[in-house]
Coordinates of C-alpha atoms and ligand atoms in Angstrom, one line a residue:
X1 CA -14.2 7.5 54.9
X2 CA -17.3 5.5 55.9
X3 CA -16.7 3.1 58.7
X4 CA -17.8 -0.1 56.6
X5 CA -15.2 1.0 54.0
X6 CA -12.2 1.5 56.5
X7 CA -12.5 -2.4 57.2
X8 CA -11.9 -3.0 53.6
X9 CA -8.5 -1.5 53.7
X10 CA -7.1 -3.1 56.9
X11 CA -4.4 -5.4 55.2
X12 CA -2.5 -3.2 52.9
X13 CA -0.1 -3.9 50.2
X14 CA 3.5 -2.5 50.6
X15 CA 3.9 -1.7 46.8
X16 CA 0.4 -1.4 45.3
X17 CA -1.3 2.1 45.9
X18 CA -4.9 1.9 47.3
X19 CA -7.6 4.4 47.7
X20 CA -11.3 4.5 48.5
X21 CA -13.1 6.1 45.7
X22 CA -16.6 6.4 44.2
X23 CA -16.6 4.0 41.3
X24 CA -19.4 4.4 38.7
X25 CA -20.4 2.9 35.5
X26 CA -19.7 5.1 32.4
X27 CA -23.4 6.1 32.2
X28 CA -23.4 7.4 36.0
X29 CA -26.6 5.7 36.7
X30 CA -24.8 3.0 38.9
X31 CA -22.2 3.5 41.2
X32 CA -20.7 2.8 44.8
X33 CA -17.8 3.5 47.0
X34 CA -15.0 0.8 46.8
X35 CA -11.4 0.4 47.6
X36 CA -9.3 0.7 44.4
X37 CA -5.9 -1.0 43.9
X38 CA -3.6 0.1 41.1
X39 CA -0.9 -2.4 40.3
X40 CA 1.7 -1.6 37.6
X41 CA 3.1 -5.1 37.0
X42 CA 2.1 -8.9 37.0
X43 CA 3.8 -9.3 40.4
X44 CA 1.5 -6.5 41.7
X45 CA -1.7 -8.1 40.2
X46 CA -0.8 -11.4 41.9
X47 CA -0.2 -9.3 45.2
X48 CA -3.7 -7.8 44.7
X49 CA -5.2 -11.3 44.5
X50 CA -3.5 -12.4 47.6
X51 CA -4.6 -9.1 49.5
X52 CA -8.2 -9.8 48.4
X53 CA -7.9 -13.4 49.7
X54 CA -6.4 -12.3 52.9
X55 CA -9.3 -9.8 53.4
X56 CA -11.8 -12.3 52.3
X57 CA -13.3 -9.9 49.8
X58 CA -14.2 -10.3 46.2
X59 CA -12.3 -8.2 43.6
X60 CA -13.5 -6.9 40.2
X61 CA -11.2 -5.9 37.3
X62 CA -11.4 -2.5 35.9
X63 CA -9.8 -0.8 33.0
X64 CA -10.7 2.8 31.7
X65 CA -14.3 2.4 33.2
X66 CA -16.1 2.9 29.9
X67 CA -18.7 0.3 30.3
X68 CA -22.0 2.0 30.6
X69 CA -23.3 -0.4 33.4
X70 CA -21.8 -2.3 36.3
X71 CA -19.1 -4.5 34.4
X72 CA -16.3 -2.9 36.2
X73 CA -18.0 -1.9 39.5
X74 CA -18.0 -3.7 42.8
X75 CA -20.3 -2.4 45.6
X76 CA -19.3 -5.3 47.9
X77 CA -15.5 -5.6 47.6
X78 CA -12.3 -4.4 45.9
X79 CA -11.5 -3.0 42.6
X80 CA -8.3 -3.7 40.7
X81 CA -7.7 -1.0 38.2
X82 CA -5.2 -2.0 35.7
X83 CA -5.0 1.3 33.7
X84 CA -1.6 2.3 35.2
X85 CA -0.1 -1.0 34.0
X86 CA 0.2 0.5 30.6
X87 CA 3.4 0.3 28.7
X88 CA 3.7 -0.5 24.8
X89 CA 6.2 -3.4 25.1
X90 CA 6.7 -3.7 21.5
X91 CA 5.5 -2.8 17.9
X92 CA 6.9 -4.5 14.8
X93 CA 6.6 -2.1 11.9
X94 CA 6.9 -4.8 9.4
X95 CA 4.2 -7.1 10.6
X96 CA 2.0 -4.4 12.5
X97 CA 2.1 -6.8 15.6
X98 CA 1.7 -4.8 18.9
X99 CA 2.6 -6.2 22.3
X100 CA 0.9 -4.3 25.0
X101 CA 0.4 -4.1 28.8
X102 CA -3.3 -4.4 29.8
X103 CA -3.7 -0.6 30.7
X104 CA -2.7 0.8 27.3
X105 CA -5.6 2.8 26.0
X106 CA -6.9 2.6 22.3
X107 CA -5.7 6.2 22.2
X108 CA -2.2 5.4 23.2
X109 CA -2.3 2.5 20.8
X110 CA -3.2 4.4 17.7
X111 CA -0.9 7.4 18.6
X112 CA 2.0 4.8 18.8
X113 CA 1.3 3.1 15.5
X114 CA -0.3 5.7 13.2
X115 CA 2.9 7.5 12.4
X116 CA 4.3 4.0 11.3
X117 CA 1.4 3.5 9.0
X118 CA -0.9 1.3 11.0
X119 CA -4.4 1.5 12.7
X120 CA -6.2 -0.7 15.3
X121 CA -8.2 -3.2 13.3
X122 CA -11.1 -2.8 15.7
X123 CA -12.0 0.2 17.9
X124 CA -15.0 1.4 19.9
X125 CA -16.8 4.7 19.4
X126 CA -14.4 6.2 22.1
X127 CA -10.6 6.0 22.3
X128 CA -10.4 5.8 26.2
X129 CA -11.1 2.1 26.8
X130 CA -7.9 0.1 27.7
X131 CA -7.0 -2.9 25.6
X132 CA -7.7 -5.3 28.5
X133 CA -11.2 -3.8 29.0
X134 CA -11.7 -3.9 25.2
X135 CA -10.6 -7.5 25.0
X136 CA -12.6 -8.7 28.3
X137 CA -15.7 -7.2 26.5
X138 CA -14.6 -8.4 23.0
X139 CA -15.6 -4.9 21.5
X140 CA -16.7 -4.4 17.9
X141 CA -16.4 -1.4 15.7
X142 CA -18.3 0.1 12.8
X143 CA -16.6 -2.6 10.8
X144 CA -17.8 -5.5 12.8
X145 CA -19.6 -7.1 9.8
X146 CA -16.3 -7.1 7.8
X147 CA -13.5 -7.8 10.3
X148 CA -15.1 -9.4 13.5
X149 CA -14.4 -8.2 17.0
X150 CA -11.2 -7.3 18.7
X151 CA -10.8 -10.9 19.7
X152 CA -10.6 -11.7 16.1
X153 CA -7.5 -9.2 16.0
X154 CA -5.9 -10.9 19.1
X155 CA -3.0 -13.2 18.5
X156 CA -2.0 -14.1 22.0
X157 CA -2.5 -13.0 25.6
X158 CA -1.1 -13.8 29.2
X159 CA -3.6 -14.1 31.9
X160 CA -2.9 -14.0 35.7
X161 CA -5.3 -16.4 37.5
X162 CA -6.6 -16.1 41.1
X163 CA -5.5 -19.7 41.4
X164 CA -2.0 -18.3 41.2
X165 CA -1.1 -19.7 37.6
X166 CA -0.1 -17.4 34.8
X167 CA -1.2 -18.7 31.4
X168 CA -0.1 -17.8 27.9
X169 CA -3.2 -18.2 25.7
X170 CA -3.7 -18.3 21.8
X171 CA -5.8 -20.2 19.2
X172 CA -3.2 -23.1 19.6
X173 CA -2.2 -22.9 23.3
X174 CA -4.8 -23.0 26.0
X175 CA -7.3 -22.5 23.3
X176 CA -10.4 -22.8 25.5
X177 CA -9.2 -20.2 27.9
X178 CA -8.4 -18.1 25.0
X179 CA -12.0 -18.3 23.6
X180 CA -13.5 -17.8 27.1
X181 CA -11.3 -15.1 28.5
X182 CA -12.0 -12.9 25.4
X183 CA -15.5 -11.7 26.2
X184 CA -15.2 -13.3 29.6
X185 CA -15.7 -9.8 31.4
X186 CA -12.6 -10.4 33.6
X187 CA -14.2 -13.2 35.4
X188 CA -11.4 -15.8 34.8
X189 CA -8.4 -13.8 35.3
X190 CA -6.5 -10.6 34.7
X191 CA -4.9 -9.8 31.3
X192 CA -1.1 -8.9 31.9
X193 CA 0.1 -8.9 28.3
X194 CA -1.9 -8.6 25.0
X195 CA -0.6 -9.1 21.5
X196 CA -2.8 -7.6 18.8
X197 CA -2.5 -7.7 15.0
X198 CA -3.0 -4.1 13.6
X199 CA -3.9 -2.9 10.0
X200 CA -1.7 -1.3 7.5
X201 CA -3.0 1.9 6.3
X202 CA -1.6 4.3 3.4
X203 CA -3.0 7.6 4.7
X204 CA -4.2 9.2 8.0
X205 CA -7.6 10.0 6.3
X206 CA -10.5 7.8 5.3
X207 CA -13.0 8.7 2.5
X208 CA -16.4 9.3 4.1
X209 CA -19.8 9.6 2.3
X210 CA -23.3 9.9 3.7
X211 CA -26.7 8.7 2.9
X212 CA -30.0 9.8 4.5
X213 CA -32.6 6.9 4.6
X214 CA -36.2 7.8 5.3
X215 CA -37.0 4.6 7.1
X216 CA -35.3 1.8 9.0
X217 CA -36.0 -0.5 6.1
X218 CA -34.2 1.9 3.7
X219 CA -31.3 2.1 6.2
X220 CA -30.9 -1.6 6.4
X221 CA -31.2 -2.0 2.6
X222 CA -28.3 0.4 2.1
X223 CA -26.1 -1.5 4.6
X224 CA -27.0 -4.8 2.8
X225 CA -26.1 -3.3 -0.7
X226 CA -22.9 -1.8 0.3
X227 CA -21.5 -4.2 3.2
X228 CA -19.3 -6.1 0.7
X229 CA -17.2 -3.2 -0.3
X230 CA -17.6 -0.6 2.4
X231 CA -14.8 -0.6 5.1
X232 CA -17.2 1.0 7.9
X233 CA -20.9 1.5 8.0
X234 CA -22.7 3.0 10.8
X235 CA -26.4 4.5 11.1
X236 CA -27.7 7.0 13.3
X237 CA -31.6 6.9 14.1
X238 CA -34.0 9.6 15.0
X239 CA -35.9 7.6 17.7
X240 CA -38.5 10.4 18.0
X241 CA -39.9 10.0 14.5
X242 CA -42.8 7.6 14.1
X243 CA -45.4 6.8 11.4
X244 CA -44.1 6.4 7.9
X245 CA -40.8 8.0 8.7
X246 CA -40.0 5.6 11.8
X247 CA -36.3 4.7 11.8
X248 CA -35.2 7.6 9.5
X249 CA -31.6 8.7 10.0
X250 CA -28.2 9.2 8.6
X251 CA -25.7 6.6 7.4
X252 CA -21.9 7.2 7.3
X253 CA -19.7 5.0 5.2
X254 CA -15.9 5.2 5.4
X255 CA -13.3 3.5 3.2
X256 CA -9.5 3.3 3.5
X257 CA -7.6 5.1 0.9
X258 CA -5.5 3.0 -1.6
X259 CA -1.7 3.4 -1.9
X260 CA -1.0 6.6 -3.8
X261 CA -4.5 8.1 -3.3
X262 CA -3.1 10.3 -0.5
X263 CA -0.5 12.6 -2.0
X264 CA 0.8 13.5 1.5
X265 CA 0.7 10.5 3.6
X266 CA 3.6 11.6 5.8
X267 CA 1.5 14.6 6.8
X268 CA -1.9 12.8 7.4
X269 CA -0.3 10.0 9.4
X270 CA 1.1 12.4 11.9
X271 CA -0.8 12.6 15.3
X272 CA -1.3 16.4 15.0
X273 CA -3.5 15.9 11.9
X274 CA -5.8 13.6 13.8
X275 CA -6.3 15.7 17.0
X276 CA -9.8 16.8 17.2
X277 CA -10.0 20.8 17.3
X278 CA -10.1 22.4 20.7
X279 CA -12.8 24.8 20.0
X280 CA -16.2 24.4 18.2
X281 CA -16.5 26.8 15.0
X282 CA -13.0 28.1 16.0
X283 CA -14.2 29.8 19.1
X284 CA -16.4 28.0 21.6
X285 CA -14.2 25.8 24.0
X286 CA -15.4 22.2 23.6
X287 CA -14.9 21.5 27.2
X288 CA -17.9 23.5 27.9
X289 CA -20.3 22.2 25.1
X290 CA -21.8 19.6 27.6
X291 CA -23.4 22.6 29.4
X292 CA -25.1 23.8 26.3
X293 CA -26.2 20.2 25.5
X294 CA -27.6 20.1 29.0
X295 CA -30.1 22.9 28.2
X296 CA -31.6 20.7 25.6
X297 CA -31.6 17.3 27.7
X298 CA -35.2 16.9 27.9
X299 CA -37.7 15.2 25.5
X300 CA -38.7 18.5 23.5
X301 CA -35.2 19.5 23.3
X302 CA -33.9 16.3 22.1
X303 CA -36.8 15.8 19.7
X304 CA -35.7 19.2 18.1
X305 CA -31.9 18.2 17.9
X306 CA -32.6 14.9 16.3
X307 CA -34.9 16.6 13.7
X308 CA -32.3 19.2 13.2
X309 CA -29.7 16.5 12.8
X310 CA -31.8 14.8 10.2
X311 CA -32.2 17.8 8.2
X312 CA -28.4 18.4 8.3
X313 CA -27.9 14.7 7.4
X314 CA -30.2 15.1 4.2
X315 CA -27.9 18.1 3.0
X316 CA -24.8 16.2 3.9
X317 CA -26.0 13.2 1.9
X318 CA -26.3 15.5 -1.2
X319 CA -22.6 16.5 -1.0
X320 CA -19.8 14.7 -2.4
X321 CA -17.6 12.2 -0.4
X322 CA -15.0 14.1 1.7
X323 CA -11.9 13.1 3.6
X324 CA -11.9 12.8 7.4
X325 CA -8.9 11.7 9.8
X326 CA -9.2 8.1 11.2
X327 CA -9.7 9.7 14.8
X328 CA -12.3 12.2 13.5
X329 CA -14.4 9.4 11.9
X330 CA -14.0 6.5 14.5
X331 CA -14.1 8.7 17.8
X332 CA -16.9 11.1 16.9
X333 CA -18.2 10.9 20.4
X334 CA -15.0 12.0 21.9
X335 CA -15.4 15.4 20.0
X336 CA -17.5 16.8 22.8
X337 CA -15.7 15.9 26.2
X338 CA -17.8 14.6 29.0
X339 CA -21.0 15.0 26.8
X340 CA -22.6 12.5 29.3
X341 CA -22.7 15.2 32.0
X342 CA -25.5 16.9 30.0
X343 CA -27.6 14.0 31.5
X344 CA -27.0 15.4 35.1
X345 CA -24.4 14.7 37.5
X346 CA -25.9 13.6 40.8
X347 CA -24.2 10.3 41.9
X348 CA -26.3 7.3 41.0
X349 CA -29.7 9.2 40.5
X350 CA -29.1 10.8 37.1
X351 CA -27.3 9.7 34.1
X352 CA -28.0 7.3 31.2
X353 CA -28.2 3.6 30.5
X354 CA -27.6 2.2 27.1
X355 CA -29.7 -0.7 25.9
X356 CA -28.3 -2.6 22.9
X357 CA -30.2 -5.7 21.6
X358 CA -28.5 -7.8 18.9
X359 CA -31.0 -9.4 16.7
X360 CA -30.6 -12.0 14.0
X361 CA -31.1 -10.7 10.4
X362 CA -34.4 -12.5 9.7
X363 CA -36.1 -10.8 12.7
X364 CA -34.0 -7.6 12.9
X365 CA -36.3 -5.2 11.0
X366 CA -39.5 -6.3 12.9
X367 CA -37.9 -6.4 16.2
X368 CA -36.0 -3.1 16.0
X369 CA -39.1 -1.3 14.5
X370 CA -41.2 -2.8 17.4
X371 CA -38.7 -1.6 20.0
X372 CA -38.9 2.0 18.6
X373 CA -42.5 2.0 18.6
X374 CA -42.9 0.7 22.2
X375 CA -40.4 3.3 23.4
X376 CA -42.4 6.0 21.9
X377 CA -45.6 4.7 23.2
X378 CA -44.1 4.3 26.8
X379 CA -42.9 7.9 26.6
X380 CA -39.2 6.8 27.1
X381 CA -37.7 7.8 23.7
X382 CA -33.9 7.1 23.4
X383 CA -32.1 10.3 23.0
X384 CA -29.5 8.7 20.7
X385 CA -30.0 5.5 18.4
X386 CA -27.1 3.8 16.5
X387 CA -27.6 0.8 14.0
X388 CA -24.7 -1.5 13.2
X389 CA -24.3 -4.7 11.3
X390 CA -22.6 -7.8 12.7
X391 CA -21.4 -11.2 12.2
X392 CA -20.8 -14.1 14.4
X393 CA -17.4 -14.8 16.2
X394 CA -15.9 -17.8 18.0
X395 CA -15.8 -16.4 21.5
X396 CA -17.8 -18.4 24.2
X397 CA -19.9 -15.5 25.6
X398 CA -20.0 -13.4 22.5
X399 CA -22.9 -10.9 21.9
X400 CA -22.4 -10.8 18.2
X401 CA -25.0 -12.4 15.8
X402 CA -25.4 -12.4 12.0
X403 CA -27.7 -9.6 12.3
X404 CA -28.1 -6.1 13.5
X405 CA -27.8 -4.1 17.0
X406 CA -29.5 -1.0 17.8
X407 CA -27.8 0.9 20.7
X408 CA -30.2 3.3 22.5
X409 CA -29.4 5.8 25.1
X410 CA -32.0 6.3 27.6
X411 CA -32.1 9.2 30.2
X412 CA -32.2 7.9 33.7
X413 CA -33.8 10.2 36.6
X414 CA -35.2 9.2 39.9
X415 CA -38.7 9.4 38.7
X416 CA -38.2 7.6 35.4
X417 CA -35.9 4.8 36.6
X418 CA -38.6 2.2 37.6
X419 CA -40.6 2.5 34.6
X420 CA -37.7 2.5 32.3
X421 CA -36.4 -0.8 33.8
X422 CA -39.9 -2.3 33.4
X423 CA -40.0 -1.2 29.7
X424 CA -36.5 -2.6 29.1
X425 CA -37.7 -6.0 30.7
X426 CA -40.6 -6.1 28.2
X427 CA -38.2 -5.3 25.3
X428 CA -35.8 -7.9 26.5
X429 CA -38.6 -10.6 26.2
X430 CA -39.1 -9.5 22.5
X431 CA -35.4 -9.7 21.7
X432 CA -35.0 -13.1 23.4
X433 CA -38.0 -14.6 21.8
X434 CA -36.5 -13.5 18.4
X435 CA -33.2 -15.3 19.2
X436 CA -31.4 -12.1 20.1
X437 CA -28.5 -11.3 22.5
X438 CA -27.1 -8.6 24.7
X439 CA -23.7 -7.1 25.3
X440 CA -22.7 -6.9 29.1
X441 CA -20.4 -3.8 28.3
X442 CA -23.5 -1.8 27.6
X443 CA -26.2 -3.5 29.7
X444 CA -27.5 -2.6 33.1
X445 CA -30.9 -4.3 33.1
X446 CA -30.7 -8.0 32.1
X447 CA -30.8 -10.7 34.9
X448 CA -29.0 -14.2 34.9
X449 CA -32.1 -15.8 33.8
X450 CA -32.0 -13.6 30.5
X451 CA -28.5 -14.4 30.1
X452 CA -29.0 -18.1 30.4
X453 CA -31.7 -17.8 27.6
X454 CA -29.3 -16.3 25.0
X455 CA -26.0 -18.0 26.0
X456 CA -25.4 -21.4 24.4
X457 CA -25.9 -24.1 27.0
X458 CA -22.7 -25.9 26.1
X459 CA -20.7 -22.7 26.4
X460 CA -22.3 -21.9 29.8
X461 CA -21.3 -25.3 31.3
X462 CA -17.8 -25.0 29.8
X463 CA -17.4 -21.5 31.1
X464 CA -18.6 -22.5 34.6
X465 CA -16.1 -25.3 34.6
X466 CA -13.2 -23.0 33.7
X467 CA -14.3 -20.5 36.4
X468 CA -14.2 -23.2 38.9
X469 CA -10.6 -24.3 37.6
X470 CA -9.2 -20.6 37.2
X471 CA -10.9 -19.0 40.1
X472 CA -11.8 -21.8 42.7
X473 CA -12.8 -19.4 45.5
X474 CA -14.7 -17.0 43.3
X475 CA -12.4 -14.1 44.1
X476 CA -13.3 -12.4 40.8
X477 CA -16.9 -11.2 41.4
X478 CA -18.3 -7.7 40.9
X479 CA -21.9 -6.3 40.5
X480 CA -22.2 -7.7 36.8
X481 CA -21.3 -11.2 38.0
X482 CA -23.8 -11.1 40.7
X483 CA -26.6 -9.7 38.5
X484 CA -26.1 -11.6 35.2
X485 CA -23.7 -14.6 35.8
X486 CA -23.7 -16.1 39.4
X487 CA -26.9 -18.0 39.1
X488 CA -26.0 -20.0 36.0
X489 CA -22.2 -20.2 36.9
X490 CA -23.1 -21.8 40.2
X491 CA -25.8 -24.0 38.7
X492 CA -24.7 -24.4 35.1
X493 CA -27.1 -26.2 32.7
X494 CA -26.3 -29.7 31.5
X495 CA -24.2 -29.2 28.4
Ligands
FAD1 C1 -18.9 6.5 24.4 C2 -18.7 5.1 24.3 C3 -18.7 4.5 23.1 C4 -18.6 3.1 23.1 N1 -18.5 2.7 21.8 C5 -18.5 1.2 21.7 C6 -18.4 0.5 20.4 O1 -18.4 1.0 19.4 N2 -18.3 -0.9 20.4 C7 -18.1 -1.6 21.6 O2 -17.9 -2.7 21.5 N3 -18.1 -1.0 22.8 C8 -18.2 0.4 22.8 N4 -18.1 0.9 24.1 C9 -18.1 0.2 25.4 C10 -16.4 0.0 25.7 O3 -15.7 -0.2 24.6 C11 -16.4 -1.3 26.6 O4 -17.1 -1.0 27.6 C12 -14.9 -1.7 27.1 O5 -14.9 -2.7 27.8 C13 -14.5 -0.5 27.9 O6 -13.0 -0.8 28.2 P1 -12.5 -0.2 29.7 O7 -11.0 -0.2 29.6 O8 -13.0 1.1 29.9 O9 -12.9 -1.2 30.6 P2 -13.9 -1.3 31.9 O10 -15.2 -0.7 31.4 O11 -13.3 -0.6 33.1 O12 -14.1 -2.8 32.2 C14 -14.7 -3.7 31.0 C15 -14.5 -5.1 31.4 O13 -13.2 -5.6 31.3 C16 -12.8 -6.3 32.5 N5 -11.3 -5.9 32.6 C17 -10.8 -4.7 32.8 N6 -9.4 -4.8 33.0 C18 -9.2 -6.2 32.9 C19 -7.9 -6.9 32.9 N7 -6.7 -6.3 33.1 N8 -8.1 -8.2 32.6 C20 -9.4 -8.7 32.4 N9 -10.4 -8.2 32.5 C21 -10.3 -6.8 32.7 C22 -13.6 -5.6 33.6 O14 -13.6 -6.5 34.6 C23 -14.9 -5.4 32.9 O15 -15.7 -6.6 32.9 C24 -18.2 2.3 24.3 C25 -18.3 2.9 25.4 C26 -18.4 4.4 25.4 C27 -18.4 5.0 26.9

């Protein structure tokens, strides 16, 4: 263990396990060694706060570590990982209300409730986030335009504060803290109990159909025409293609089945029906697919894969709608375990960042088209592009707008890093000038000045005041806080 890290672990907890580990963002492009504490109860969370105070070190909260950038990293202190604090405390099959400890993953949640005829109202593209990490980021799904974020599905939570207090928050009790801690990236306190409303479903399958737009405009028009009746809409974009076909791609729409439409719901609602197959085409183990993808993880290879996907999408869009399991549709990215390893596995040097600007509807087509064009001109073409439609929500630091996001995966290598960050800075200027926003769960590049340009002034001032009240000695501070929050939290604008 490096000498500097040994000093982090001097005063030890009698109960909470602690280990020095390499802690990285999901995209692997950022990481650092840190001492990680894994409490299993509210008492142990408070003990971790006391320990950090005693050692005079800042602490960051961490769930499943699925944020692409530095949201749950701490290169200058301790990490409190709440993923082992993970029991489902209650589920009411009459109302669909789930009461959960913070470390319950989305996977554990759906596996518990689906056999009883429920599905989480909001899920991310992967099932591995914890509910606390999801609530702290205020995640959205492919149905954001229709049902809002996970915060909209949250009825109540308990929050352990560094000040020592433990508060229950809802829309009617400690309402400010409720709206600030959801989407507050773990900077006000640690969720210790979360109550979520889930959705009644009548089948373990959804009905899926595909459309294959030839341009970004066609894709956006399709979303607008179908968003009132479609339960889920998501668009994949071939970012390599320019000219008249810029923004071409594939849309997937999914709808819940009505009662009676599935003749065997007792079969499809079983977890076994949802499980993704262990082998691709019945033979090739999916655990090894990332190695094959790695062979194509360069510009010519990804150009070819994107083109092939577009052609396959055109064929798919001619076929009739088909049924797919909820998990198969929602968690497509989990189909290939550890696909990110295709980007290279050398700590901190190789990996990917995701850049996901959210742009208001009126400017979205122009800004997203310009972003794709600039990426191509700069020679940094995203290997994956995903378009979603969003709606605003009441949470103080929300990323959501009445508009569109485009999530772009960029490859990071030591030789590309500086140029890529420079390109992102230029794109950020474009997005902010159009009234756009960013999402800290995906971000690795913006700074506190950028954040202060898109967060509403009154919300920043109110958040800074709550931070002083809940965390008077700034115990909750990680890499994201130092990069994108500290400046405006310590010097908030006049409301
Ligand atoms: C492949 C992939 C697909 C994704 N798709 C989507 C998507 O479709 N939509 C979307 O919105 N996001 C998506 N994400 C992002 C992901 O949902 C968020 O980053 C989420 O926050 C991850 O949760 P986590 O448990 O891994 O938390 P972490 O990443 O470990 O932490 C996230 C934040 O939560 C805070 N936190 C953790 N535990 C607690 C706690 N107990 N109390 C208070 N704060 C806490 C941390 O401090 C941090 O700020 C995706 C990520 C991946 C890797």
